[in-house]
Short mmCIF file of C-alpha atoms and ligand atoms in Angstrom, two decimals:
data_model
loop_
_atom_site.label_atom_id
_atom_site.label_comp_id
_atom_site.label_asym_id
_atom_site.label_seq_id
_atom_site.Cartn_x
_atom_site.Cartn_y
_atom_site.Cartn_z
CA MET A 121 57.40 125.99 76.07
CA PRO A 122 57.08 122.64 75.84
CA GLU A 123 54.72 122.98 72.73
CA VAL A 124 57.51 125.08 70.81
CA VAL A 125 59.92 122.46 71.74
CA GLY A 126 58.06 119.85 70.32
CA LYS A 127 57.26 121.43 67.70
CA SER A 128 60.50 122.16 66.45
CA SER A 129 61.74 118.65 66.66
CA VAL A 130 59.08 117.27 64.93
CA GLN A 131 58.97 119.91 62.21
CA SER A 132 62.66 118.46 61.20
CA LYS A 133 62.13 115.19 61.33
CA ALA A 134 59.74 115.57 58.83
CA GLY A 135 61.52 117.97 56.76
CA SER A 136 64.88 115.89 56.31
CA ALA A 137 65.70 112.42 55.69
CA ASN A 138 68.77 112.57 57.59
CA LEU A 139 67.95 113.83 60.87
CA GLU A 140 71.33 112.52 63.01
CA ALA A 141 73.65 114.39 60.56
CA MET A 142 72.00 117.26 60.82
CA PRO A 143 72.10 119.83 63.82
CA LEU A 144 69.20 121.92 64.28
CA GLU A 145 68.79 125.29 65.02
CA PRO A 146 67.92 125.65 68.54
CA THR A 147 65.12 127.84 68.52
CA PRO A 148 65.06 131.50 70.24
CA GLU A 149 63.51 130.34 73.33
CA ILE A 150 65.54 127.32 73.61
CA GLN A 151 68.78 129.66 72.99
CA SER A 152 67.14 132.00 75.60
CA LEU A 153 66.38 129.13 78.11
CA TRP A 154 70.34 127.50 77.62
CA ASN A 155 71.63 131.57 77.87
CA ASP A 156 69.84 131.63 81.23
CA VAL A 157 70.96 128.21 82.71
CA HIS A 158 74.44 129.22 81.17
CA ALA A 159 74.76 132.44 83.52
CA ALA A 160 73.07 130.25 86.19
CA MET A 161 76.46 127.85 86.40
CA ARG A 162 78.91 130.62 87.30
CA LYS A 163 76.43 131.30 90.14
CA GLU A 164 76.40 127.83 90.97
CA PHE A 165 80.03 126.34 90.58
CA GLY A 166 81.69 129.62 91.19
CA GLU A 167 83.88 131.86 89.16
CA ALA A 168 87.50 130.00 88.86
CA ILE A 169 84.87 126.80 87.48
CA PHE A 170 82.86 128.48 85.01
CA ARG A 171 85.86 130.49 83.54
CA SER A 172 87.78 127.11 82.91
CA TRP A 173 85.35 124.79 81.93
CA LEU A 174 82.14 126.33 81.70
CA LYS A 175 82.71 129.18 80.12
CA PRO A 176 83.35 127.75 76.45
CA LEU A 177 80.37 125.53 76.31
CA THR A 178 77.64 126.68 73.27
CA LEU A 179 74.85 125.88 72.29
CA ARG A 180 74.33 123.95 68.97
CA ALA A 181 71.19 122.30 68.38
CA TYR A 182 68.22 120.78 70.14
CA TYR A 183 66.38 117.75 69.30
CA HIS A 184 64.18 115.28 71.09
CA GLY A 185 64.74 116.57 74.18
CA THR A 186 68.32 116.75 74.18
CA MET A 187 70.17 120.05 74.33
CA GLU A 188 73.56 119.73 72.20
CA VAL A 189 76.18 121.81 73.79
CA SER A 190 80.06 122.08 72.36
CA VAL A 191 83.26 122.26 74.07
CA PRO A 192 86.72 122.78 72.04
CA THR A 193 88.57 119.84 73.53
CA ARG A 194 87.79 116.14 73.92
CA PHE A 195 89.69 116.31 77.39
CA MET A 196 86.91 119.13 78.87
CA ARG A 197 84.22 117.46 77.43
CA ASP A 198 85.00 114.07 79.40
CA TRP A 199 85.63 116.40 82.24
CA ILE A 200 82.48 118.07 82.31
CA HIS A 201 80.86 114.95 81.48
CA THR A 202 81.67 113.41 84.88
CA HIS A 203 82.07 116.35 86.58
CA TYR A 204 78.79 118.72 85.77
CA ALA A 205 76.85 116.95 83.40
CA GLU A 206 74.20 115.32 85.39
CA ARG A 207 73.94 118.75 87.21
CA ILE A 208 73.42 121.22 83.60
CA THR A 209 71.14 118.44 82.75
CA GLN A 210 68.79 119.17 85.98
CA MET A 211 69.55 122.88 85.70
CA CYS A 212 67.76 122.45 82.27
CA ALA A 213 65.08 120.36 83.18
CA ALA A 214 64.36 122.44 86.08
CA GLU A 215 63.73 125.25 83.25
CA ASN A 216 61.83 123.01 80.68
CA PRO A 217 60.76 119.12 82.12
CA GLU A 218 61.13 118.23 78.32
CA ILE A 219 64.92 118.44 78.24
CA ARG A 220 65.80 115.09 79.52
CA ARG A 221 69.47 115.22 78.06
CA VAL A 222 72.68 117.05 77.64
CA GLN A 223 75.23 115.98 75.31
CA ILE A 224 78.48 117.08 74.87
CA VAL A 225 79.72 117.14 71.75
CA VAL A 226 83.65 118.72 70.56
CA VAL A 227 83.55 121.23 67.87
CA GLN A 228 87.37 122.80 67.35
CA ASN A 229 87.45 126.46 67.83
CA ALA A 230 83.92 126.44 69.45
CA ILE A 231 84.42 129.42 70.55
CA SER A 232 83.43 132.29 67.96
CA PRO A 233 85.32 134.92 66.92
CA ASP A 234 82.77 137.41 67.18
CA SER A 235 82.66 136.83 71.24
CA GLU A 236 86.17 137.97 71.58
CA SER A 237 86.74 141.38 72.67
CA ASP A 238 89.69 143.17 71.08
CA SER A 239 92.15 142.49 73.47
CA GLU A 240 91.42 139.20 73.33
CA SER A 241 91.66 139.14 69.95
CA ALA A 242 94.98 140.67 70.01
CA GLU A 243 96.22 138.43 72.73
CA ARG A 244 94.96 135.87 69.74
CA LYS A 245 97.35 136.93 67.17
CA ALA A 246 100.46 137.67 69.43
CA ASN A 247 100.08 134.04 70.58
CA GLN A 248 99.94 132.88 66.81
CA ASN A 249 103.32 134.72 66.23
CA ASN A 250 104.65 133.11 69.76
CA ARG A 251 103.24 129.72 68.36
CA GLU A 252 105.48 129.77 65.20
CA GLY A 253 108.56 131.24 66.91
CA VAL A 254 108.10 128.62 69.51
CA ALA A 255 107.57 125.79 66.78
CA SER A 256 110.37 126.48 65.33
CA ILE A 257 112.61 125.90 68.34
CA SER A 258 110.73 123.18 70.11
CA SER A 259 112.17 119.31 69.60
CA PRO A 260 109.84 117.06 67.11
CA LEU A 261 108.06 114.58 69.56
CA ASP A 262 108.65 110.78 68.89
CA PRO A 263 104.95 109.61 68.05
CA ARG A 264 105.84 106.28 70.42
CA PHE A 265 106.58 107.93 73.49
CA THR A 266 102.89 108.61 74.76
CA PHE A 267 101.35 107.51 77.83
CA GLU A 268 99.68 104.52 76.07
CA GLY A 269 102.83 103.17 75.39
CA PHE A 270 104.29 103.59 78.58
CA VAL A 271 104.15 100.46 80.97
CA VAL A 272 103.66 101.39 84.41
CA GLY A 273 105.17 99.29 86.90
CA LYS A 274 106.40 100.36 90.83
CA PRO A 275 109.86 101.74 89.72
CA ASN A 276 108.15 104.28 87.54
CA ALA A 277 104.71 105.12 89.66
CA LEU A 278 105.20 107.91 91.05
CA ALA A 279 107.24 109.66 88.25
CA HIS A 280 104.06 108.45 85.59
CA ALA A 281 101.85 109.56 88.46
CA ALA A 282 103.34 112.87 88.63
CA ALA A 283 103.44 113.42 84.73
CA ARG A 284 99.49 112.78 84.50
CA ARG A 285 98.69 115.37 87.19
CA VAL A 286 100.56 117.56 84.98
CA VAL A 287 98.47 117.05 82.01
CA GLU A 288 95.41 116.69 84.04
CA SER A 289 95.58 119.28 86.15
CA MET A 290 93.73 122.67 85.33
CA SER A 291 96.44 124.82 87.39
CA VAL A 292 99.67 123.78 87.79
CA PRO A 293 100.07 121.50 90.18
CA PHE A 294 103.70 121.39 91.41
CA ASN A 295 106.61 123.55 90.31
CA PRO A 296 108.90 122.37 88.46
CA LEU A 297 108.49 118.62 87.99
CA PHE A 298 111.52 117.13 88.25
CA LEU A 299 112.29 113.77 87.11
CA TYR A 300 115.39 112.39 87.39
CA GLY A 301 116.47 108.95 86.58
CA GLY A 302 119.24 106.95 84.94
CA VAL A 303 120.35 106.30 81.28
CA GLY A 304 117.20 104.78 79.21
CA LEU A 305 114.75 104.44 82.16
CA GLY A 306 112.05 106.29 80.50
CA LYS A 307 112.27 109.84 80.95
CA THR A 308 112.66 111.49 77.53
CA HIS A 309 109.56 108.94 76.82
CA LEU A 310 107.35 110.61 79.81
CA MET A 311 108.51 114.00 78.64
CA HIS A 312 107.29 113.52 75.21
CA ALA A 313 104.16 111.94 76.64
CA ILE A 314 103.62 115.19 78.68
CA ALA A 315 104.03 117.30 75.73
CA TRP A 316 101.65 114.95 73.71
CA SER A 317 99.19 114.86 76.21
CA MET A 318 99.03 118.53 77.01
CA GLN A 319 98.81 119.53 73.20
CA GLU A 320 95.89 117.53 72.83
CA ASN A 321 93.93 118.05 76.35
CA TRP A 322 94.83 121.77 76.49
CA PRO A 323 95.43 122.89 72.63
CA ASP A 324 95.66 126.65 73.70
CA ARG A 325 98.38 126.27 75.93
CA LEU A 326 101.80 126.44 74.17
CA VAL A 327 104.09 123.74 74.65
CA MET A 328 107.79 123.36 74.23
CA TYR A 329 109.90 120.71 74.73
CA LEU A 330 113.71 120.80 74.10
CA SER A 331 117.12 119.42 75.64
CA ALA A 332 119.14 121.61 77.40
CA GLU A 333 121.55 121.03 75.11
CA LYS A 334 119.19 122.79 72.54
CA PHE A 335 118.67 125.48 74.85
CA MET A 336 122.09 126.51 74.93
CA TYR A 337 122.69 126.19 71.47
CA GLN A 338 119.61 128.45 71.25
CA PHE A 339 120.86 130.80 74.04
CA VAL A 340 124.22 131.10 72.12
CA LYS A 341 122.60 131.91 68.74
CA ALA A 342 120.77 134.32 70.13
CA LEU A 343 124.30 135.88 71.90
CA ARG A 344 125.83 136.29 68.46
CA ALA A 345 123.09 137.57 66.57
CA ASN A 346 122.51 139.88 69.40
CA ASP A 347 119.19 138.96 69.53
CA THR A 348 118.22 137.89 73.45
CA MET A 349 115.52 140.02 73.37
CA ASN A 350 113.62 137.85 71.10
CA PHE A 351 115.03 134.40 72.62
CA LYS A 352 113.81 136.02 75.71
CA ASP A 353 109.98 136.55 74.70
CA GLN A 354 109.75 133.59 72.90
CA PHE A 355 110.58 131.42 76.14
CA ARG A 356 108.97 133.52 78.27
CA SER A 357 105.90 133.44 76.11
CA VAL A 358 105.32 129.48 76.44
CA ASP A 359 102.66 127.61 79.04
CA VAL A 360 104.58 125.02 79.43
CA LEU A 361 108.69 124.20 79.24
CA ILE A 362 109.74 120.84 78.99
CA ILE A 363 113.54 120.63 79.32
CA ASP A 364 114.99 117.06 79.15
CA ASP A 365 118.50 116.22 80.34
CA ILE A 366 119.53 119.67 82.63
CA GLN A 367 122.39 118.00 84.08
CA PHE A 368 123.76 119.59 80.39
CA ILE A 369 124.60 122.89 81.29
CA ALA A 370 126.40 121.58 83.97
CA GLY A 371 129.61 124.28 84.32
CA LYS A 372 128.05 126.28 81.38
CA GLU A 373 127.46 129.58 83.56
CA SER A 374 126.07 132.08 81.03
CA THR A 375 123.30 129.66 79.58
CA GLN A 376 122.68 128.65 83.49
CA GLU A 377 122.31 132.58 84.51
CA GLU A 378 119.83 132.77 81.40
CA PHE A 379 117.96 129.62 82.30
CA PHE A 380 117.77 130.49 85.45
CA HIS A 381 115.86 133.59 84.58
CA THR A 382 113.70 132.28 82.39
CA PHE A 383 112.57 129.92 84.85
CA ASN A 384 111.92 132.34 87.14
CA ALA A 385 110.13 134.06 84.87
CA LEU A 386 108.04 131.33 84.15
CA VAL A 387 107.08 130.47 87.31
CA ASP A 388 106.11 133.95 88.65
CA GLN A 389 103.82 133.81 85.61
CA ASN A 390 102.59 130.38 86.87
CA LYS A 391 103.34 128.29 83.80
CA GLN A 392 104.34 124.67 84.05
CA ILE A 393 107.62 123.76 84.02
CA VAL A 394 108.94 120.26 83.27
CA ILE A 395 112.47 119.19 83.73
CA SER A 396 114.90 115.81 83.66
CA ALA A 397 117.90 114.91 84.59
CA ASP A 398 120.24 112.03 84.89
CA ARG A 399 120.48 112.68 88.91
CA ALA A 400 118.62 114.72 92.02
CA PRO A 401 119.26 117.93 91.90
CA SER A 402 120.88 117.99 95.28
CA ASP A 403 123.92 115.93 92.96
CA LEU A 404 124.13 118.22 90.29
CA ALA A 405 127.51 119.04 90.19
CA GLY A 406 128.51 122.14 88.29
CA ILE A 407 125.25 124.12 88.66
CA ASP A 408 124.62 127.12 90.85
CA GLU A 409 123.68 126.49 94.26
CA ARG A 410 120.42 129.13 93.36
CA LEU A 411 119.25 126.83 90.52
CA ARG A 412 119.76 123.92 91.90
CA SER A 413 117.81 124.91 95.10
CA ARG A 414 115.32 126.40 92.69
CA LEU A 415 114.85 123.02 90.72
CA ALA A 416 113.67 121.14 94.07
CA TRP A 417 111.21 123.00 94.88
CA GLY A 418 108.36 121.51 93.42
CA LEU A 419 108.10 117.51 92.69
CA VAL A 420 111.00 115.59 92.67
CA ALA A 421 110.42 111.90 91.33
CA ASP A 422 113.00 109.30 90.66
CA ILE A 423 112.14 106.40 88.41
CA HIS A 424 114.17 103.56 89.95
CA PRO A 425 115.98 100.70 87.83
CA SER A 426 113.48 98.61 86.28
CA SER A 427 112.68 95.69 88.14
CA TYR A 428 111.66 92.22 86.33
CA ASP A 429 107.72 93.04 86.30
CA LEU A 430 108.14 96.11 84.34
CA ARG A 431 110.94 94.36 81.84
CA LEU A 432 108.00 91.85 81.23
CA GLY A 433 105.38 93.92 81.12
CA ILE A 434 107.29 96.70 78.65
CA LEU A 435 108.10 93.24 76.65
CA GLU A 436 104.87 92.03 75.95
CA SER A 437 103.27 95.42 75.31
CA LYS A 438 106.38 95.50 72.75
CA ARG A 439 105.27 92.52 71.32
CA GLU A 440 101.99 93.30 70.90
CA ARG A 441 102.66 95.98 68.97
CA LEU A 442 105.45 94.66 66.96
CA GLY A 443 102.80 92.13 66.14
CA ALA A 444 105.73 89.18 66.18
CA SER A 445 104.93 85.88 67.90
CA VAL A 446 107.30 85.40 70.76
CA PRO A 447 107.36 82.97 73.01
CA ASP A 448 106.29 83.61 76.91
CA SER A 449 109.50 81.89 77.59
CA VAL A 450 111.96 83.65 75.84
CA LEU A 451 110.15 87.35 77.00
CA GLU A 452 110.57 85.82 80.62
CA PHE A 453 114.61 85.15 79.44
CA LEU A 454 115.04 88.51 78.50
CA ALA A 455 113.52 90.44 81.24
CA LEU A 456 115.47 88.23 83.47
CA LYS A 457 119.18 88.56 81.54
CA VAL A 458 118.64 92.16 80.18
CA THR A 459 118.35 94.30 83.20
CA SER A 460 120.50 97.34 82.66
CA ASN A 461 118.31 99.39 80.94
CA ILE A 462 115.06 99.30 79.15
CA ARG A 463 116.64 100.82 75.63
CA GLU A 464 118.74 97.83 75.61
CA LEU A 465 116.06 95.31 76.65
CA GLU A 466 114.18 96.76 73.09
CA GLY A 467 117.08 96.29 71.36
CA ALA A 468 117.36 92.70 72.65
CA LEU A 469 113.90 92.23 71.48
CA ASN A 470 114.07 93.94 67.98
CA ARG A 471 117.17 92.09 67.38
CA ILE A 472 115.79 88.40 67.52
CA VAL A 473 112.39 89.23 65.52
CA ALA A 474 114.36 90.90 62.61
CA HIS A 475 116.64 87.92 62.59
CA ALA A 476 113.83 85.62 62.85
CA GLU A 477 112.17 87.38 59.77
CA VAL A 478 115.32 87.03 58.08
CA ALA A 479 116.23 83.97 58.35
CA LYS A 480 112.58 82.74 58.15
CA GLN A 481 112.73 80.81 61.38
CA ASP A 482 110.52 80.75 64.83
CA ILE A 483 111.64 82.55 67.63
CA THR A 484 112.91 80.04 70.21
CA LEU A 485 115.11 80.39 73.61
CA GLU A 486 117.92 78.03 71.76
CA SER A 487 117.67 80.98 68.85
CA THR A 488 117.12 83.76 71.07
CA GLN A 489 120.28 82.90 73.17
CA GLU A 490 122.45 82.56 70.33
CA VAL A 491 121.10 85.82 68.65
CA LEU A 492 121.97 87.34 71.64
CA GLN A 493 125.74 85.84 72.87
CA ASP A 494 127.55 88.81 72.72
CA LEU A 495 125.13 91.05 74.90
CA LEU A 496 124.47 87.72 77.12
CA ARG A 497 127.98 87.49 77.79
CA ALA A 498 128.92 91.09 78.11
CA HIS A 499 125.89 90.83 81.05
CA ASP A 500 127.41 87.85 82.88
CA ARG A 501 130.70 89.46 82.92
CA LYS A 502 131.95 86.61 84.72
CA ILE A 503 130.43 87.25 87.90
CA THR A 504 130.39 84.20 90.14
CA ILE A 505 128.37 83.16 92.49
CA ASP A 506 130.79 82.81 95.09
CA GLU A 507 131.41 86.39 94.53
CA ILE A 508 127.66 87.20 94.96
CA GLN A 509 127.35 85.17 98.13
CA ARG A 510 130.34 87.58 99.33
CA LYS A 511 128.48 90.31 98.65
CA VAL A 512 125.59 89.37 99.91
CA ALA A 513 126.86 88.13 102.98
CA GLU A 514 128.51 91.74 103.27
CA HIS A 515 125.40 93.60 102.60
CA TYR A 516 123.32 91.61 105.28
CA ASN A 517 126.32 91.44 107.90
CA LEU A 518 126.22 87.98 107.68
CA ARG A 519 129.08 85.22 107.44
CA VAL A 520 129.75 83.17 103.86
CA SER A 521 128.90 79.76 105.68
CA ASP A 522 125.44 81.20 106.33
CA MET A 523 124.77 81.08 102.65
CA HIS A 524 125.47 77.37 102.24
CA SER A 525 124.11 76.49 105.84
CA ALA A 526 120.83 74.98 106.39
CA ARG A 527 119.39 77.76 108.98
CA ARG A 528 116.04 78.67 108.07
CA ALA A 529 115.70 81.88 110.18
CA ARG A 530 114.45 84.61 108.14
CA ASN A 531 116.97 86.77 108.90
CA VAL A 532 119.62 84.37 107.20
CA ALA A 533 117.05 82.32 104.85
CA ARG A 534 115.95 85.91 103.09
CA PRO A 535 119.57 86.75 102.27
CA ARG A 536 120.24 83.59 100.72
CA GLN A 537 116.88 83.82 98.73
CA VAL A 538 118.01 87.40 97.47
CA ALA A 539 121.96 85.30 96.52
CA MET A 540 119.89 83.08 94.28
CA TYR A 541 117.98 85.28 92.82
CA LEU A 542 121.30 87.14 91.89
CA ALA A 543 123.02 84.10 91.12
CA LYS A 544 119.89 83.63 88.64
CA ILE A 545 119.79 86.95 86.86
CA LEU A 546 123.83 87.47 86.78
CA THR A 547 125.16 84.42 85.82
CA SER A 548 124.67 81.86 83.36
CA ARG A 549 124.39 78.80 85.85
CA SER A 550 121.15 76.62 85.84
CA LEU A 551 118.69 76.38 88.54
CA PRO A 552 120.43 72.54 89.66
CA GLU A 553 123.98 74.10 89.65
CA ILE A 554 122.60 77.24 91.92
CA GLY A 555 121.17 74.72 94.59
CA ARG A 556 124.44 72.50 94.30
CA LYS A 557 126.63 76.13 95.47
CA PHE A 558 123.84 77.12 98.09
CA GLY A 559 124.53 73.82 100.41
CA GLY A 560 123.16 71.30 98.07
CA ARG A 561 119.64 72.51 97.72
CA ASP A 562 117.04 71.30 95.18
CA HIS A 563 116.41 73.44 92.03
CA THR A 564 112.67 73.62 93.16
CA THR A 565 114.08 75.62 96.31
CA VAL A 566 116.08 77.89 93.73
CA MET A 567 113.36 78.53 91.56
CA HIS A 568 110.86 79.05 94.63
CA ALA A 569 113.81 81.49 96.26
CA ILE A 570 113.41 83.37 92.79
CA ARG A 571 109.94 83.78 92.62
CA LYS A 572 109.88 85.30 95.84
CA ILE A 573 112.24 87.78 95.54
CA GLU A 574 110.48 89.07 92.54
CA GLN A 575 107.37 89.31 94.54
CA LEU A 576 108.82 90.82 97.36
CA MET A 577 110.97 93.23 94.75
CA ASN A 578 107.18 94.88 94.13
CA GLU A 579 105.79 94.62 97.53
CA ASP A 580 108.62 95.94 99.96
CA ALA A 581 111.05 98.77 99.25
CA GLN A 582 113.56 97.86 101.65
CA ILE A 583 114.31 94.38 99.64
CA ALA A 584 114.06 95.84 96.29
CA GLN A 585 116.75 98.66 97.48
CA ASP A 586 118.82 95.64 99.05
CA VAL A 587 119.05 93.89 95.76
CA GLU A 588 119.38 97.27 93.64
CA VAL A 589 122.50 97.86 95.75
CA VAL A 590 123.76 94.41 95.93
CA ARG A 591 123.69 94.01 92.12
CA ARG A 592 124.88 97.69 91.11
CA ALA A 593 128.18 96.43 93.32
CA LEU A 594 128.62 93.26 91.68
CA THR A 595 128.34 94.88 87.61
CA GLY A 596 129.54 98.38 88.21
P1 ADP B 767 115.93 108.29 79.21
O1 ADP B 767 115.17 109.14 78.51
O2 ADP B 767 115.62 108.38 80.58
O3 ADP B 767 117.47 107.51 79.15
P2 ADP B 767 114.20 107.13 77.22
O4 ADP B 767 113.22 107.64 77.72
O5 ADP B 767 114.81 107.55 75.80
O6 ADP B 767 115.34 107.17 78.22
O7 ADP B 767 113.84 105.40 77.24
C1 ADP B 767 114.39 104.57 76.75
C2 ADP B 767 113.66 103.24 75.34
O8 ADP B 767 112.74 103.04 76.63
C3 ADP B 767 112.44 103.93 74.85
O9 ADP B 767 112.34 103.89 73.29
C4 ADP B 767 111.43 104.23 75.67
O10 ADP B 767 110.29 104.30 74.79
C5 ADP B 767 111.45 102.76 76.44
N1 ADP B 767 111.11 102.96 77.62
C6 ADP B 767 111.48 103.02 78.88
N2 ADP B 767 110.76 103.15 79.50
C7 ADP B 767 109.62 102.75 78.92
C8 ADP B 767 108.58 102.28 79.53
N3 ADP B 767 107.75 102.38 81.06
N4 ADP B 767 107.50 101.98 78.82
C9 ADP B 767 107.68 101.63 77.85
N5 ADP B 767 108.89 101.79 77.06
C10 ADP B 767 109.41 102.18 78.07
MG1 MG B 768 116.61 110.90 77.61
#
């Protein structure tokens, strides 16, 4: 056998100048060796793994001791490469020591139609029809809303990790995945990222993404046309159903009823569901109790209001994508000042970049303040340092005088630092001005306090929550 192998590769080498580009037909001997190894994988790795990952492996070529096998997707290739390739190479080498490498390549539609049974091919045809129906209902995905374009920080880490689990899992890791959070914090972005990534990793899975509003519209349309059968079929044929802004169907009883049945049918078939809302399942007023409790069955992940670090990270990534030259100090300023949501933050950056282009000026801290005057004023909303000190003292059960005092005990000093931090992000006062309001402290003390709190907000959930609660009390 080794001879045969050697001859085959030498012959081909002589016969073709462009060897690398030419897949070399494996000899019947190599094909039969591969068939044996392929069958042995089923025993060694077990039926479930074999069917999910290894069954589609198809021998394509053999050259210089390398077996080239194909799979239909990049994701499969990477997965097999990290988890099974080494062992598969050993198994091949055990049969024929000349084999030193198994190379996995991606060939779309690598599964040849001849190997399909009739029922498989019928299933494929039915899928084809469903795909067209589903594609017509599914909303378009924003090309910018991918995992690559999503900046991860503490406030969204759980939601992001859960979303990744959903697209990387062979089976359904939790059902449903329920994402919730305030406006403009990245829920829709993450859902599109799931849809994109799912299509890329698992091209066989049928993915449907739409808003709850569109779900309702489709349902009402089907009711009017007396065509609810078709509606049901289409929704029940998907592998992954992603519904955005479920709070929209609050109070819409028949839509909820229909959604509940769709939801149950898909869960029963072990199909993945992803839902977003602006609040937790238990807080969804106007949604039927049965449905609410079902929504909380899987993994509930909330996206917290953004932190300074996350905002800065997003601005940096956005600056790179825009290819604009924006000084760091401007990004830091924006991250500090535009705290309401990410959409507004992006809008602010777009505005200053657009302004600089039109005015043919460099972007500076001064030009930024001028261009964003209205926005920044709205954010300042004339919150005073006195007010901040009162709220912070109240929150921590301290006296307002503790904010000015020289006491340095941690239980007083930390809240005071929180108040200084809030004074910086919620008012337009300078550091020395803030220092004066806190018992005549130096501006470097204020700077230190701000840095400290920013750091603690990333490390200590309690502090992050305290700051957020007081901030909301002041701005909301
Ligand atoms: P939501 O659906 O929660 O209201 P979106 O997903 O529409 O919010 O996000 C608003 C904007 O902010 C979008 O342009 C989105 O790309 C951007 N965004 C939100 N979070 C992030 C993030 N972590 N990284 C990058 N961009 C983000
Ligand atoms: Mg949204």
